[in-house]
Coordinates of C-alpha atoms in Angstrom, one line a residue:
Chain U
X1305 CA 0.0 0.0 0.0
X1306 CA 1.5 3.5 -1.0
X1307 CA 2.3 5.6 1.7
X1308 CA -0.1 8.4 2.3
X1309 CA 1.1 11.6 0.8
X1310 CA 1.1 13.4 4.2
X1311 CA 3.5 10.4 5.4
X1312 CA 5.2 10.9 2.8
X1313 CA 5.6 14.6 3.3
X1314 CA 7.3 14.0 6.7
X1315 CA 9.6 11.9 5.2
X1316 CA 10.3 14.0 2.4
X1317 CA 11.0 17.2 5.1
X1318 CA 12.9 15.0 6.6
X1319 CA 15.3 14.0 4.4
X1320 CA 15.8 17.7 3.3
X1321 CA 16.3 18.2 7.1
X1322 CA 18.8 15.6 7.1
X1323 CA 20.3 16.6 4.0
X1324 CA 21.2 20.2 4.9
X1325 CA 22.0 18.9 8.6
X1326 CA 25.0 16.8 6.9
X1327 CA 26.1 19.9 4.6
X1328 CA 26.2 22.3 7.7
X1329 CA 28.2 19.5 10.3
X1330 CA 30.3 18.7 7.1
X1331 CA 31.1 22.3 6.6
X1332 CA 31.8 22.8 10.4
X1333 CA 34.0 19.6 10.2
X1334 CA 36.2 21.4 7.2
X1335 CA 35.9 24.0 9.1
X1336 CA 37.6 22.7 12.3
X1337 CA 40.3 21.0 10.1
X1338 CA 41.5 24.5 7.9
X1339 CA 41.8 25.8 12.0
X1340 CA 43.3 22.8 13.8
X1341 CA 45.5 22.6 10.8
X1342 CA 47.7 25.8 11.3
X1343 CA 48.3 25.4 14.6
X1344 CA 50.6 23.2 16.9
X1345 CA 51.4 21.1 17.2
X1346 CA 52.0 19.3 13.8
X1347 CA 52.5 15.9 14.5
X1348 CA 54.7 15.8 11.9
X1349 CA 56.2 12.0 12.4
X1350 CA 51.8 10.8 12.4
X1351 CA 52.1 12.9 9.1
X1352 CA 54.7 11.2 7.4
X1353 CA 53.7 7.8 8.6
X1354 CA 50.3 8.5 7.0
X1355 CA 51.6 10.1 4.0
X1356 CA 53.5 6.4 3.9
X1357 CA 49.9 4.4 4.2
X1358 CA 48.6 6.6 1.8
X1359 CA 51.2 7.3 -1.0
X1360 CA 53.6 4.6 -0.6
X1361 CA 50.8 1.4 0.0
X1362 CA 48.6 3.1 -2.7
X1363 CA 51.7 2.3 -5.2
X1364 CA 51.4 -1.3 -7.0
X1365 CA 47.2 -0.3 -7.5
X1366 CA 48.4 3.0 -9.3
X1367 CA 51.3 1.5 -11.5
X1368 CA 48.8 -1.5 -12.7
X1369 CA 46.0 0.6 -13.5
X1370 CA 48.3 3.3 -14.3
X1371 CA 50.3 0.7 -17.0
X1372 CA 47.1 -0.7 -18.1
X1373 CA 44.9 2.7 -19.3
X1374 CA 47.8 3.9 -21.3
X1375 CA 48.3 0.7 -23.1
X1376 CA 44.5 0.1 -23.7
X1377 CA 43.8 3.7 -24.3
X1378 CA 46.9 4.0 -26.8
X1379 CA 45.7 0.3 -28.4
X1380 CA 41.9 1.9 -28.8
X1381 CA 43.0 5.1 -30.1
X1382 CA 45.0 4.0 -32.4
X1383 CA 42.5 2.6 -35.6
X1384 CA 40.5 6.2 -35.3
X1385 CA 44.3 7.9 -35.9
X1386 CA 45.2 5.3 -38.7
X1387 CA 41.8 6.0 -40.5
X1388 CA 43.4 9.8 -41.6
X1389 CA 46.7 8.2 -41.0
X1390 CA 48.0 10.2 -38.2
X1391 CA 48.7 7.2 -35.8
X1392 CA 52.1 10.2 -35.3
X1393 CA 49.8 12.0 -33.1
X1394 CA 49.4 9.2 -30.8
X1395 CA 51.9 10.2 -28.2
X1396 CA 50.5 13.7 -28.1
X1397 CA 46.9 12.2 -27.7
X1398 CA 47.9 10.3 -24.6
X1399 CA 50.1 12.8 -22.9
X1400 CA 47.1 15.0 -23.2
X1401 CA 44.5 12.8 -22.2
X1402 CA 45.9 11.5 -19.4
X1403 CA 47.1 14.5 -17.9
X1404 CA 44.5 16.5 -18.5
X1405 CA 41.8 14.2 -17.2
X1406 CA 42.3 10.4 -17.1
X1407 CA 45.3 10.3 -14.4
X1408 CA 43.6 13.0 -12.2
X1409 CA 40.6 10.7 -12.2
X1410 CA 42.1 7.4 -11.8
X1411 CA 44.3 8.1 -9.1
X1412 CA 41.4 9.7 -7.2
X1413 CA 39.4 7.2 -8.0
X1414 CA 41.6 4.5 -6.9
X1415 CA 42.5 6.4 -4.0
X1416 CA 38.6 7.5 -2.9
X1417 CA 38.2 3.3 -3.0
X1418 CA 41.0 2.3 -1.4
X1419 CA 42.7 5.1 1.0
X1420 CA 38.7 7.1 1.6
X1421 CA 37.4 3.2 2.7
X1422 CA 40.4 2.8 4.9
X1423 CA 40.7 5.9 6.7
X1424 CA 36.6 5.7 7.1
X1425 CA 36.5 2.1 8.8
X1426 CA 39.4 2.7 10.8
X1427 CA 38.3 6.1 12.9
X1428 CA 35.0 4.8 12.5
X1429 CA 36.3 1.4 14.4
X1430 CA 38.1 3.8 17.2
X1431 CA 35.0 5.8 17.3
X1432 CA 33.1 3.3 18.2
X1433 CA 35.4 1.0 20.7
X1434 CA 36.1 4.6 22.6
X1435 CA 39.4 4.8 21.5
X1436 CA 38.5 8.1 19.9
X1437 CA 37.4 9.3 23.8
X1438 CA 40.7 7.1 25.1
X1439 CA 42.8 10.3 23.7
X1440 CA 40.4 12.7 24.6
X1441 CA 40.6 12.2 28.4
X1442 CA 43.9 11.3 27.8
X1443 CA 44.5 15.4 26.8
X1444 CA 45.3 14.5 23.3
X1445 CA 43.5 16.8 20.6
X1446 CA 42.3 13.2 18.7
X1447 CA 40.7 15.6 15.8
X1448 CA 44.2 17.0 15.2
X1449 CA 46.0 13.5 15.9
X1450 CA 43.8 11.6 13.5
X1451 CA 41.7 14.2 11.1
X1452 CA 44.5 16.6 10.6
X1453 CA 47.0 14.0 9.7
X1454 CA 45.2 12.1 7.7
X1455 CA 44.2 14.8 5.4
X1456 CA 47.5 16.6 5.0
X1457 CA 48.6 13.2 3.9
X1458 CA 46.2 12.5 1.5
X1459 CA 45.9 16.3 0.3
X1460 CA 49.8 15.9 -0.5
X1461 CA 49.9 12.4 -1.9
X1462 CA 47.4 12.3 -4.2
X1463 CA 48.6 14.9 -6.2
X1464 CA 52.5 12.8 -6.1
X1465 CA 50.4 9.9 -7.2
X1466 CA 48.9 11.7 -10.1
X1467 CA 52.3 12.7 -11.3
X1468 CA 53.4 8.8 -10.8
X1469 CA 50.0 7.8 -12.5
X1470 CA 51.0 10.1 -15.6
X1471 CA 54.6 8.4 -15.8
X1472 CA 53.0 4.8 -15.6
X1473 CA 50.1 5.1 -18.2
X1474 CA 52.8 7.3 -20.8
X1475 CA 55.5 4.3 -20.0
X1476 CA 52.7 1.6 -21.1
X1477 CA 51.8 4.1 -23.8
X1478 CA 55.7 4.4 -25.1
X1479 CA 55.7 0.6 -25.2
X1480 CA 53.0 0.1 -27.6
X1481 CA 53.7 3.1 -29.7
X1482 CA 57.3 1.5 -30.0
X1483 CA 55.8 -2.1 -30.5
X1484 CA 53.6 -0.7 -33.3
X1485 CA 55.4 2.2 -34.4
X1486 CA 58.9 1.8 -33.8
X1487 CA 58.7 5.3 -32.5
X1488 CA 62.0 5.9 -30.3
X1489 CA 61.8 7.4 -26.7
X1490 CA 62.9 10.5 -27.5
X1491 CA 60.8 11.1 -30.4
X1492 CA 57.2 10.0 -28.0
X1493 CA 58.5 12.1 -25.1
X1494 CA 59.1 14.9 -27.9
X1495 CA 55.2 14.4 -29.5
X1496 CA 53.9 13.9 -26.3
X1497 CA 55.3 16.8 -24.4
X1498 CA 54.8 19.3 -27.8
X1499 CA 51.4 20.1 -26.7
X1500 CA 51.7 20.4 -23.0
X1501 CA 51.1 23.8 -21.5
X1502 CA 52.0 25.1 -17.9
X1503 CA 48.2 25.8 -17.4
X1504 CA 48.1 22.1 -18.4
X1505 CA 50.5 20.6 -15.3
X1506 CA 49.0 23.5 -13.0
X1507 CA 45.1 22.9 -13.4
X1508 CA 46.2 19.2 -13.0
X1509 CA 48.1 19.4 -9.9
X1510 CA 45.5 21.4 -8.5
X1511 CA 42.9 19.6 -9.4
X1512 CA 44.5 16.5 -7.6
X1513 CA 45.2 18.9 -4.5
X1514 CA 41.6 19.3 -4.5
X1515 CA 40.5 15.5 -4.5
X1516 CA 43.1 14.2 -2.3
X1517 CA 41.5 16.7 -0.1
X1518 CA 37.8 15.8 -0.9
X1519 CA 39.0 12.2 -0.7
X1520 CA 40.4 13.0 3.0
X1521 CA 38.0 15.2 4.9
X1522 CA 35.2 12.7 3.7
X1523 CA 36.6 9.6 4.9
X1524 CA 37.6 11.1 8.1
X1525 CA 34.2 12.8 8.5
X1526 CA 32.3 9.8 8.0
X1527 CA 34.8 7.4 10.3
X1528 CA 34.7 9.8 12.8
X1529 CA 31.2 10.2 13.6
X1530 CA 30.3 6.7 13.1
X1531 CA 27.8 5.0 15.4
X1532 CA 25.7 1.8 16.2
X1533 CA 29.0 -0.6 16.3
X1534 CA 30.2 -2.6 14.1
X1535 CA 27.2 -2.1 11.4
X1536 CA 28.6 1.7 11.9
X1537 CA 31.8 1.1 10.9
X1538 CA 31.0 -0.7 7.6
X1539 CA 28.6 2.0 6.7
X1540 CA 31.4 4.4 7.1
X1541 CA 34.1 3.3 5.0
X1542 CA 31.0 2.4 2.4
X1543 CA 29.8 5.7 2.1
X1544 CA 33.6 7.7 3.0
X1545 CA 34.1 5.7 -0.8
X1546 CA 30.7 6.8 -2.6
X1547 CA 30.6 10.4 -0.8
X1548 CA 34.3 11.0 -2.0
X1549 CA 33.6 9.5 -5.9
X1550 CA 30.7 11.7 -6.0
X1551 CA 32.1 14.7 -5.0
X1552 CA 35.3 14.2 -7.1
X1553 CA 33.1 13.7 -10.2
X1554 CA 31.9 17.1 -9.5
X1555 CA 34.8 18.8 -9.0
X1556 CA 36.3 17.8 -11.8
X1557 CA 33.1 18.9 -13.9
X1558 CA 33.3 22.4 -12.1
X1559 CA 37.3 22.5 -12.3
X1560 CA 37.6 21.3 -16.6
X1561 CA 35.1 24.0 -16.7
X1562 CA 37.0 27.1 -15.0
X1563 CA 40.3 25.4 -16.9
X1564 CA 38.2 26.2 -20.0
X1565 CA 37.4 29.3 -19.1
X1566 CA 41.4 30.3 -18.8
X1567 CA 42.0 28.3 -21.7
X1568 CA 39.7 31.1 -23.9
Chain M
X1071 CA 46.5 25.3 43.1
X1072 CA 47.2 24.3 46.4
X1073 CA 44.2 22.2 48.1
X1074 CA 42.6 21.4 50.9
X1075 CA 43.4 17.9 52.2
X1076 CA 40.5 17.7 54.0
X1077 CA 38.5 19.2 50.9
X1078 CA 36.5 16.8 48.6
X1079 CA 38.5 16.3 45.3
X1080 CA 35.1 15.8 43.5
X1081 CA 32.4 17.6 44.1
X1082 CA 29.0 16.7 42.2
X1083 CA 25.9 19.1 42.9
X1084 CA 22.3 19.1 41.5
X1085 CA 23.8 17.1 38.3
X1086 CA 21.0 16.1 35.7
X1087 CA 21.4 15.1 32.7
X1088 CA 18.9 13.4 30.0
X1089 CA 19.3 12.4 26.1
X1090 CA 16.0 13.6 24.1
X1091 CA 13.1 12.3 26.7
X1092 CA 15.1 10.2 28.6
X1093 CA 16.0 12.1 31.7
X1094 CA 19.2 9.7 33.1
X1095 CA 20.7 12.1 35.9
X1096 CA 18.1 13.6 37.9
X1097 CA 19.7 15.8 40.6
X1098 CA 23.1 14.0 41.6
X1099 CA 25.3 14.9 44.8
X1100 CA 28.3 13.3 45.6
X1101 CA 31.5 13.8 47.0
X1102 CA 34.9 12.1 47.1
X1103 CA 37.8 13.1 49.3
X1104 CA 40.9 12.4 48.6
X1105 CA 42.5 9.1 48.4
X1106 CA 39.4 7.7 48.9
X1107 CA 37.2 4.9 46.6
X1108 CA 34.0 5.5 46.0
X1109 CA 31.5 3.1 44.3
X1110 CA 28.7 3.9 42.5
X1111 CA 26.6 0.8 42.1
X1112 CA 23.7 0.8 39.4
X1113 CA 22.0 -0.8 36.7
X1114 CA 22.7 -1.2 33.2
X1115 CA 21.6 2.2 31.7
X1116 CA 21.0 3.6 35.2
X1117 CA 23.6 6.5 33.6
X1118 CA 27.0 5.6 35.7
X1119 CA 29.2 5.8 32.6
X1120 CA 27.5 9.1 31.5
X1121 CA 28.5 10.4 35.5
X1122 CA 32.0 9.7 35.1
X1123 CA 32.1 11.2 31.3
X1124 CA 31.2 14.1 32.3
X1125 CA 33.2 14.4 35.4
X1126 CA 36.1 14.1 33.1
X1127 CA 34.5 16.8 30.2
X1128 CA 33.3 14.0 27.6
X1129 CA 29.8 15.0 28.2
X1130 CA 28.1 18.3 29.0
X1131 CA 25.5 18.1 32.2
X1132 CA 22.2 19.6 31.7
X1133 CA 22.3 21.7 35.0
X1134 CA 24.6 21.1 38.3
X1135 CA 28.2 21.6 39.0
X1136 CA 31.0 19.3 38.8
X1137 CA 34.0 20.5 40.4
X1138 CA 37.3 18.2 40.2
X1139 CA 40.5 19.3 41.7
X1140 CA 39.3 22.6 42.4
X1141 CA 38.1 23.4 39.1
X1142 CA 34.1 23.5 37.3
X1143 CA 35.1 21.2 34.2
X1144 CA 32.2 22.9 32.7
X1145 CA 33.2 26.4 33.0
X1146 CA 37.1 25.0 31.4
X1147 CA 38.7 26.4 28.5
X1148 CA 40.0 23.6 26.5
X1149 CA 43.4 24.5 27.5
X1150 CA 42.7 24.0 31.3
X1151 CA 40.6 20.8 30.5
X1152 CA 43.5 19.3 28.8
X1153 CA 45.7 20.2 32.2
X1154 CA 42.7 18.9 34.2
X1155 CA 42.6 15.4 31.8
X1156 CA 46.5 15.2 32.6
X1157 CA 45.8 14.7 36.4
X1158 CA 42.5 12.5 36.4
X1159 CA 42.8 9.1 34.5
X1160 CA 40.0 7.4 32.5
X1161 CA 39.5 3.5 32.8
X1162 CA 37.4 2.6 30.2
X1163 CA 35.0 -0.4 30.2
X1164 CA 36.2 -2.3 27.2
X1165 CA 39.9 -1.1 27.7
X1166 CA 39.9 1.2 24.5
X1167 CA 43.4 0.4 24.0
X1168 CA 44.7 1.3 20.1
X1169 CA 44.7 -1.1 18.4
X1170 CA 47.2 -0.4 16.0
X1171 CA 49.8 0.2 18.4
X1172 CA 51.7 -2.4 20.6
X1173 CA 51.6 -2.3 24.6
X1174 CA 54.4 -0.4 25.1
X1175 CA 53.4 2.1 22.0
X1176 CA 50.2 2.3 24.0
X1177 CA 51.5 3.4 27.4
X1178 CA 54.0 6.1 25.5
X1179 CA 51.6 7.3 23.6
X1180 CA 49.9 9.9 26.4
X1181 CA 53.2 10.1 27.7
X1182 CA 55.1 11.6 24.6
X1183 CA 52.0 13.8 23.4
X1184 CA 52.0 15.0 27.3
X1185 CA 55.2 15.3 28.5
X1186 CA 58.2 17.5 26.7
X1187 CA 61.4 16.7 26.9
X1188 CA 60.7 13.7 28.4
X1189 CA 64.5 11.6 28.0
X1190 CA 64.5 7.9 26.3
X1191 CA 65.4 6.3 29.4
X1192 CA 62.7 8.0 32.2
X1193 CA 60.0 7.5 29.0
X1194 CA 61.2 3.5 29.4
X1195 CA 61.2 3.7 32.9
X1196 CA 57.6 5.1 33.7
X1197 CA 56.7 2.3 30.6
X1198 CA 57.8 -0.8 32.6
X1199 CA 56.9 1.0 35.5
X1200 CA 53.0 0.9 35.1
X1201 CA 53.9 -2.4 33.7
X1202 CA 54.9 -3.9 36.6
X1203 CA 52.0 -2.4 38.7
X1204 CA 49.7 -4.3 37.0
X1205 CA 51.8 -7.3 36.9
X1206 CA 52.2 -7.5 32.7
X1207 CA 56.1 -6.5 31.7
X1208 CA 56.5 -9.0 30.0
X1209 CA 53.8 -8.2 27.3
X1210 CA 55.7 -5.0 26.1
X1211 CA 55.7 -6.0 22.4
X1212 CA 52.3 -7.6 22.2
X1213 CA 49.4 -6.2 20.4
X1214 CA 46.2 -5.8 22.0
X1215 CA 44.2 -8.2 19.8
X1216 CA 47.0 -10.6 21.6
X1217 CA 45.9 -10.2 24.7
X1218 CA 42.8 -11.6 27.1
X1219 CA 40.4 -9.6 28.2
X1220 CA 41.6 -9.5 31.9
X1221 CA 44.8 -8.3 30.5
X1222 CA 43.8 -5.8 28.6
X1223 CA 41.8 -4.5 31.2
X1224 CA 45.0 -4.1 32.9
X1225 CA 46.8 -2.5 30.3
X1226 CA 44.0 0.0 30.1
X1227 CA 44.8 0.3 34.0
X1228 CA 48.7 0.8 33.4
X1229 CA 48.1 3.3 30.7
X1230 CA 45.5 5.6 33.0
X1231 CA 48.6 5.9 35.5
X1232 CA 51.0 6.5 33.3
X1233 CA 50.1 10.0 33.7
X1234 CA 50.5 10.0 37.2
X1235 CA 47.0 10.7 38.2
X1236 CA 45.6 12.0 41.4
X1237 CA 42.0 10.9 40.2
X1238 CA 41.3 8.0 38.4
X1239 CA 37.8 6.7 37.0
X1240 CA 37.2 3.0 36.5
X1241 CA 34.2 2.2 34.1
X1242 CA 32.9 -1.4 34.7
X1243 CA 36.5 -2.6 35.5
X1244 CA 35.3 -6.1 36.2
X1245 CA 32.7 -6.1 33.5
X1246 CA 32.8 -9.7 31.1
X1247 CA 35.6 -11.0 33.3
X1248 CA 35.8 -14.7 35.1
X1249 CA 35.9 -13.9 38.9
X1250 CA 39.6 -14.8 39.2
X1251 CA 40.3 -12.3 36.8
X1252 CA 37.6 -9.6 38.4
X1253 CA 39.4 -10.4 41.9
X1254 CA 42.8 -9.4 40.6
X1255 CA 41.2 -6.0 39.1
X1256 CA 40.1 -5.7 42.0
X1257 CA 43.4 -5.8 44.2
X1258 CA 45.1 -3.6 42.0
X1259 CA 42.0 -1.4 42.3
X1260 CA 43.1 -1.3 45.9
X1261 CA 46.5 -1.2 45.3
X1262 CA 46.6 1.8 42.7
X1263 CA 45.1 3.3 45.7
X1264 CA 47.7 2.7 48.0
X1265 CA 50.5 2.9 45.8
X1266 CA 50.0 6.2 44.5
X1267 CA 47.5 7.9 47.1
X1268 CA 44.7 8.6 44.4
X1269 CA 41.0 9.4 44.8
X1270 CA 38.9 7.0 42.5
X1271 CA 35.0 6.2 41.5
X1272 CA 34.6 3.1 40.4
X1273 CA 31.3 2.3 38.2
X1274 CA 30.3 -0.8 38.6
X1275 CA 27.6 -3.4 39.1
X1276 CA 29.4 -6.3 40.6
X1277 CA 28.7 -6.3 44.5
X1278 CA 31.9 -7.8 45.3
X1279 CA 34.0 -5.6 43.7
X1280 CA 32.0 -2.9 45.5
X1281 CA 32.6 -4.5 48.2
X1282 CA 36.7 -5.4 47.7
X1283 CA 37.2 -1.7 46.9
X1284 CA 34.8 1.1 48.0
X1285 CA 35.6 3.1 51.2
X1286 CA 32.2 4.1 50.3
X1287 CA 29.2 3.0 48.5
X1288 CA 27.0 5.1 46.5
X1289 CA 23.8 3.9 44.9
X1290 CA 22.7 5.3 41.6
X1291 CA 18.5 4.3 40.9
X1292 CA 16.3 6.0 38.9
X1293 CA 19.1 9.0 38.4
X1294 CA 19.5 9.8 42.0
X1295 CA 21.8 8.7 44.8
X1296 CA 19.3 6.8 46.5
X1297 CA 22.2 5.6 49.4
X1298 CA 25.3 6.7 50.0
X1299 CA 27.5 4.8 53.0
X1300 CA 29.8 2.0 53.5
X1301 CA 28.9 -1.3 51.9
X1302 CA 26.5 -2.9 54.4
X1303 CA 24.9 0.4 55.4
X1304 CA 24.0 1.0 52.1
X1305 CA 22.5 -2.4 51.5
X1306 CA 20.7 -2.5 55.4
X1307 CA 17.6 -1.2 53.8
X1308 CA 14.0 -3.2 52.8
X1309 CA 14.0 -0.4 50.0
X1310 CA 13.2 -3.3 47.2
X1311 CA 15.3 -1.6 44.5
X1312 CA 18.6 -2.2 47.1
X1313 CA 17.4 -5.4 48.3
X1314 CA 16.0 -6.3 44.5
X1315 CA 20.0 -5.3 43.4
X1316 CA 21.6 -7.4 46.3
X1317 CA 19.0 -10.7 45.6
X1318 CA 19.8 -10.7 41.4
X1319 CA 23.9 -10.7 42.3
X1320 CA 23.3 -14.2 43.8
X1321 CA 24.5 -12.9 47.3
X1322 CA 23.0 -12.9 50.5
X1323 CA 22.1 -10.1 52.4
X1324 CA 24.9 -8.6 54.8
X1325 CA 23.6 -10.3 57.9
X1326 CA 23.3 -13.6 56.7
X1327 CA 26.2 -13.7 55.9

């Protein structure tokens, strides 16, 4: 039986309610991290050892998918060039593509799923087995200890990953342009690089500033105000990984667009 | 600031404190003096965990005054509440130790983020230190999920007085354990208390260890301090909420006994 529409009023009001509840504590969350973040301490050793988890473990996923998408994407491109036989641009094509957009993406993708999920279920997990209160009472600042830290590291490394990301997919690039083409090294890194601007590199490394920071302040807002146990936890690091995807998605909408803009 | 030894450390007035409808503190007094154990005995859900949390500024009363050490936690800037925190130690019920840190990472840890300047050695020292107070030095390199529940609970222990307190707060501290285990908790209950002269509440609803460690007994029912007293004055009552809490712990009354 349909739910009467006054029913379904309230529930309507209330999902608003919740909606804009979520924006303002998210926005006071940010907030709390742009202050906690310019002042001391640092914790500088917790921000290297994250920047570790983060960049370092994150590694061997971004070199295979990395490798892979400039193989495939050079293999696919390549009968649209030979059609008006300019299979010479291919190096150019990739460079571009995946700096401009497909590296950006990937490595925040890849980094949403499997840095946003992590830092979600673990402060959700200390959230919910007190050992969030545990520093707390213990005069440690745990949103600066845990929030701070974990952001700074993944505002910084996903942006080094990007770069890495770039070098992987144009190295699996190079080696099918030279399988196919017999183009030398110095020839691809000479196409590819010909139609590279600064604006280019900057909007990119921005733009991965930007996730790695989406992809951090989501994951540790969700982990650390997770409730009801256990169920809690895997609700966090479920939806630190769709919260983070979504928003990157439109940021990178919102960013190609202003990119445009300065291009014209 | 210098105190009274004859002044309460704690001092709880007119605390209440409910979550939407549910009014859980209604009107709270209690005081504890110093190096003295107090117990408050209570139900599950009878709000003796929410007490203590905000005793120690994790939760916000809805009226009353809490003063510890001198100081209204409630009136604290978060400066001062941190310099309060350092001197009153938290035992929580299921431990909370971090998990991804090893026993001895676990006892630096509010050492190092407290103390600076702190040299390797005296850092080591005050380590095995709280170790061997609770009887566990040799677990230094073990994780918690390697430990049993009883000795976690003791690590938990060693880590609150790491610090040093002159307070410390014991949530459920025998809660889950075998009553082997819930006796040793219990001794070094009494033993933190001689060793380093602190003033502690303990929560709990386990009559023994109310009786092993309070100097004094303080009921909590239906968000008041129905009784406060030693262990068989509070329990020489035909109120049936005492008498009903006495009968369930499969004990007999006082004078039977």
């Amino acid at each position: 039986m349909p739910p009467k529409p006054r029913r379904r009023t309230v529930v309507i009001a209330r999902g608003v309610d919740s909606f804009f509840t979520g924006v303002y504590d998210g926005a006071r969350f940010f907030g709390s991290f742009l202050l906690e973040a310019v002042r001391p301490p640092f914790h500088l050793r917790e921000i290297i050892r994250q920047c570790y988890e983060v960049g370092v473990r994150s590694i061997p996923l971004i070199t295979l998918t990395g490798f892979i998408t400039g193989i495939v994407f050079t293999k696919q491109s390549r009968p649209s060039l030979a059609a008006f036989g300019a299979t010479s641009w291919l190096p150019s094509l990739i460079t571009v593509a995946l700096l401009r957009s497909l590296a950006p993406l990937i490595t925040a993708l890849i980094c949403a799923g499997k840095v946003g999920s992590s830092i979600g279920a673990e402060l959700g997990s200390m959230k919910v087995t007190e050992q969030i209160e545990a520093m707390e009472v213990s005069a440690i600042n745990p949103f600066k200890y845990l929030v701070v830290t974990r952001t700074i590291a993944t505002t910084f490394m996903v942006p080094s990953l990007m770069i890495y990301c770039c070098f992987v997919g144009m190295t699996g690039s190079y080696l099918n342009v030279h399988g196919n083409e017999a183009t030398s090294l110095a020839a691809f890194l000479k196409s590819g690089f010909s139609t590279i601007t600064y604006l280019d590199v900057a909007s990119s490394v921005s733009k991965s500033f930007v996730f790695g920071l989406t992809i951090g302040i989501i994951a540790c807002y969700k982990g650390y105000n997770a409730t009801s146990g256990t169920e809690g936890v895997g609700r966090a690091a479920n939806a630190s990984v769709v919260l983070a995807m979504f928003i990157v998605f439109i940021e990178e909408i919102l960013i190609v667009q202003i990119v445009h803009w300065l291009r014209t | 600031m210098t105190l009274d030894p004859t002044e309460p450390v704690i001092r709880i007035h007119g605390l209440t404190k409910a979550f939407g409808e549910r009014e859980v503190l209604r009107g709270v007094d209690l005081d504890v003096r110093p190096a003295e154990n107090v117990v408050v005995l209570g139900r599950s859900g009878s709000g003796k965990s929410v007490l203590i949390k905000i005793l120690i500024g994790l939760l916000k009363p809805d009226q009353g005054e809490t003063i510890v050490l001198g100081h209204n936690v409630h009136r604290l800037r978060t400066r001062a509440l941190n310099a309060l925190r350092r001197r009153v130690g938290f035992s929580f019920q299921n431990s909370a130790l971090y998990d991804s840190m090893n026993v001895k990472q676990n006892l630096e840890f509010p050492l190092l983020m407290n103390t600076k300047g702190l040299q390797a050695g005296e850092v080591r020292d005050r380590v095995h230190d709280a170790l061997e107070q609770v009887g566990l030095a040799h677990a230094l390199l073990q994780m918690p999920s390697e430990l049993s529940g009883g000795q976690r609970k003791r690590i938990g222990i060693a880590r609150t007085l790491i610090l040093r307190p002159e307070i410390v707060l014991y949530d459920e501290p025998t809660a889950g354990l075998d009553p082997v285990t819930s006796a040793e908790i219990n001794e070094l209950i009494n033993q933190v208390q001689h060793k380093y002269h602190s003033a502690s509440i303990i929560i709990t609803h386990d009559l023994t260890c109310a009786r092993t460690t309070g100097d004094r007994v303080a009921m909590l029912i239906d968000g008041t301090m129905l009784r406060i007293g030693s262990f068989d004055e509070v329990f020489a009552t035909d109120d049936p909420r005492v008498a009903g809490f006495y009968k369930y712990n499969f004990m007999q009354p006082p004078e039977q006994q």
